[in-house]
Coordinates of C-alpha atoms in Angstrom, one line a residue:
M7 CA -115.0 34.0 -59.0
S8 CA -111.4 33.1 -60.1
Q9 CA -108.9 32.4 -57.7
N10 CA -105.7 34.1 -57.8
V11 CA -102.6 32.2 -58.0
L12 CA -99.3 33.7 -57.3
G13 CA -96.0 33.0 -59.1
V14 CA -92.7 34.0 -57.8
I15 CA -89.4 33.9 -60.2
G16 CA -86.7 33.8 -58.0
G17 CA -83.1 35.5 -58.8
S18 CA -79.7 34.6 -57.6
G19 CA -79.6 32.2 -54.6
F20 CA -83.3 31.6 -54.8
Y21 CA -83.6 28.0 -56.2
Q22 CA -86.4 26.8 -54.1
M23 CA -89.3 28.4 -52.1
N24 CA -89.3 27.3 -48.2
G25 CA -92.8 26.7 -47.1
L26 CA -94.3 25.3 -50.4
D27 CA -96.5 22.4 -49.3
K28 CA -98.4 20.0 -51.5
V29 CA -95.4 20.8 -54.2
E30 CA -95.6 19.3 -58.2
M31 CA -92.9 19.7 -60.2
M32 CA -93.9 20.7 -63.7
E33 CA -91.7 20.8 -66.9
L34 CA -93.5 22.5 -69.8
E35 CA -92.5 23.3 -73.3
T36 CA -94.1 26.9 -74.4
P37 CA -94.1 28.5 -78.0
F38 CA -90.8 30.3 -76.7
G39 CA -89.1 27.1 -76.0
R40 CA -88.2 25.5 -72.5
P41 CA -88.1 27.9 -69.4
S42 CA -85.2 28.3 -67.2
D43 CA -86.1 25.3 -64.9
P44 CA -89.0 23.1 -63.8
F45 CA -92.0 24.8 -62.5
Y46 CA -92.9 24.0 -58.5
Q47 CA -96.8 24.4 -57.8
G48 CA -97.9 23.9 -54.5
R49 CA -99.6 26.1 -51.8
I50 CA -98.6 28.3 -48.7
G51 CA -101.3 28.7 -46.6
D52 CA -104.7 29.2 -48.6
V53 CA -102.7 30.8 -51.4
E54 CA -102.1 28.6 -54.5
V55 CA -98.2 29.5 -55.7
V56 CA -96.0 28.6 -58.7
F57 CA -92.1 29.1 -58.3
L58 CA -89.4 29.2 -60.8
S59 CA -85.7 29.5 -60.4
R60 CA -85.0 32.8 -63.0
H61 CA -81.2 31.3 -63.3
G62 CA -81.7 27.4 -63.1
R63 CA -80.6 25.6 -60.2
G64 CA -76.9 26.0 -59.7
H65 CA -77.1 29.3 -61.5
R66 CA -76.4 28.3 -64.9
L67 CA -77.8 30.9 -67.0
L68 CA -76.4 34.5 -67.5
P69 CA -79.4 37.2 -67.6
S70 CA -79.0 37.2 -71.5
E71 CA -79.5 33.5 -71.7
I72 CA -82.8 33.4 -69.3
N73 CA -85.8 33.0 -72.0
F74 CA -88.0 35.3 -70.0
R75 CA -90.9 34.5 -72.7
A76 CA -91.1 30.9 -72.0
N77 CA -90.5 31.8 -68.4
V78 CA -93.7 34.0 -68.4
F79 CA -95.6 32.4 -70.8
G80 CA -95.3 29.0 -68.6
M81 CA -96.5 30.8 -65.6
K82 CA -99.4 32.0 -67.7
Q83 CA -100.0 28.5 -68.8
L84 CA -100.3 27.4 -64.9
G85 CA -102.7 29.9 -64.2
V86 CA -100.7 32.8 -62.6
T87 CA -102.7 35.8 -62.0
H88 CA -100.3 37.7 -60.2
L89 CA -96.5 37.3 -60.8
V90 CA -93.8 38.6 -58.3
S91 CA -90.0 38.7 -59.8
V92 CA -87.4 38.4 -56.5
S93 CA -83.8 39.7 -57.1
T94 CA -81.1 40.0 -54.6
A95 CA -78.8 42.5 -56.9
G96 CA -78.5 45.2 -54.2
S97 CA -78.2 48.8 -54.2
L98 CA -76.0 51.4 -54.6
K99 CA -77.7 53.6 -52.0
E100 CA -76.0 53.7 -48.4
E101 CA -79.4 53.8 -46.7
I102 CA -80.4 50.3 -48.2
H103 CA -78.7 47.7 -46.5
P104 CA -78.7 43.9 -47.5
G105 CA -81.6 42.1 -46.3
E106 CA -83.8 45.3 -46.5
L107 CA -86.9 44.5 -48.8
V108 CA -87.4 47.0 -51.5
I109 CA -90.4 47.2 -53.8
P110 CA -90.0 48.9 -57.1
D111 CA -92.7 51.0 -59.0
Q112 CA -90.5 51.3 -62.0
F113 CA -87.4 49.5 -63.8
I114 CA -85.2 49.8 -66.3
D115 CA -84.2 46.6 -68.1
R116 CA -80.6 46.8 -69.1
T117 CA -80.6 43.3 -70.3
F118 CA -79.2 42.8 -73.7
K119 CA -78.5 40.4 -76.4
R120 CA -81.9 39.0 -76.1
P121 CA -85.6 39.3 -77.7
E122 CA -87.0 42.4 -76.4
T123 CA -91.1 41.2 -77.0
F124 CA -93.6 38.3 -77.1
F125 CA -94.8 39.5 -80.4
G126 CA -93.2 40.5 -83.8
N127 CA -93.7 38.0 -86.9
G128 CA -96.6 39.5 -88.1
I129 CA -98.0 40.2 -84.7
V130 CA -98.0 44.2 -83.4
V131 CA -99.1 45.1 -80.1
H132 CA -98.3 48.4 -78.4
V133 CA -97.9 48.2 -75.0
S134 CA -97.4 51.0 -72.5
L135 CA -94.6 50.8 -69.7
A136 CA -95.7 54.1 -68.1
D137 CA -96.7 51.9 -64.7
P138 CA -94.8 48.8 -65.0
V139 CA -95.7 47.4 -61.7
C140 CA -99.1 46.6 -60.5
A141 CA -99.7 49.4 -57.4
N142 CA -102.2 46.7 -55.9
L143 CA -99.5 43.9 -55.6
A144 CA -96.8 46.3 -54.8
S145 CA -99.1 47.8 -52.0
D146 CA -99.9 44.1 -50.7
L147 CA -96.4 42.8 -50.6
A148 CA -95.4 46.0 -48.7
R149 CA -98.2 45.2 -46.0
A150 CA -97.3 41.4 -45.7
S151 CA -93.6 42.4 -45.3
R152 CA -94.8 45.0 -42.3
E153 CA -96.7 42.2 -41.0
D154 CA -93.9 40.0 -40.7
G155 CA -91.8 42.4 -39.3
A156 CA -89.4 42.6 -42.5
G157 CA -89.8 46.1 -43.2
D158 CA -90.5 49.6 -41.5
S159 CA -92.2 51.6 -44.2

């Protein structure tokens, strides 16, 4: 039976992962180039975790400069089975306050001026984005948040 490995991509202001033990820094090359930053592989309790800073330490990459293909490919190279991307973008809804956790089930990627796919150059793949978020992982995140006292719903 294979072991689950949690990948975490940290957004703005999230450049390291507290609580990560037995940390090993991994610098990778991928077919898509270099990722945003080195990966940090370690453990939180019994869970193997791989962390990556999306914008790079020091927040040096604009959204359109992030090599998302190298970031995701690197996670896969390191054995990640479940991937969570954390964002601190905020909300325009008055009922959602700073510091509250929101777990989306849909999204629209409005990033521009970058490749939009892993495929091309003779490789054609049709991928449905009807349900882009893993319902089981979203449920596990919500449950863990409630158990930790970070969320009410």
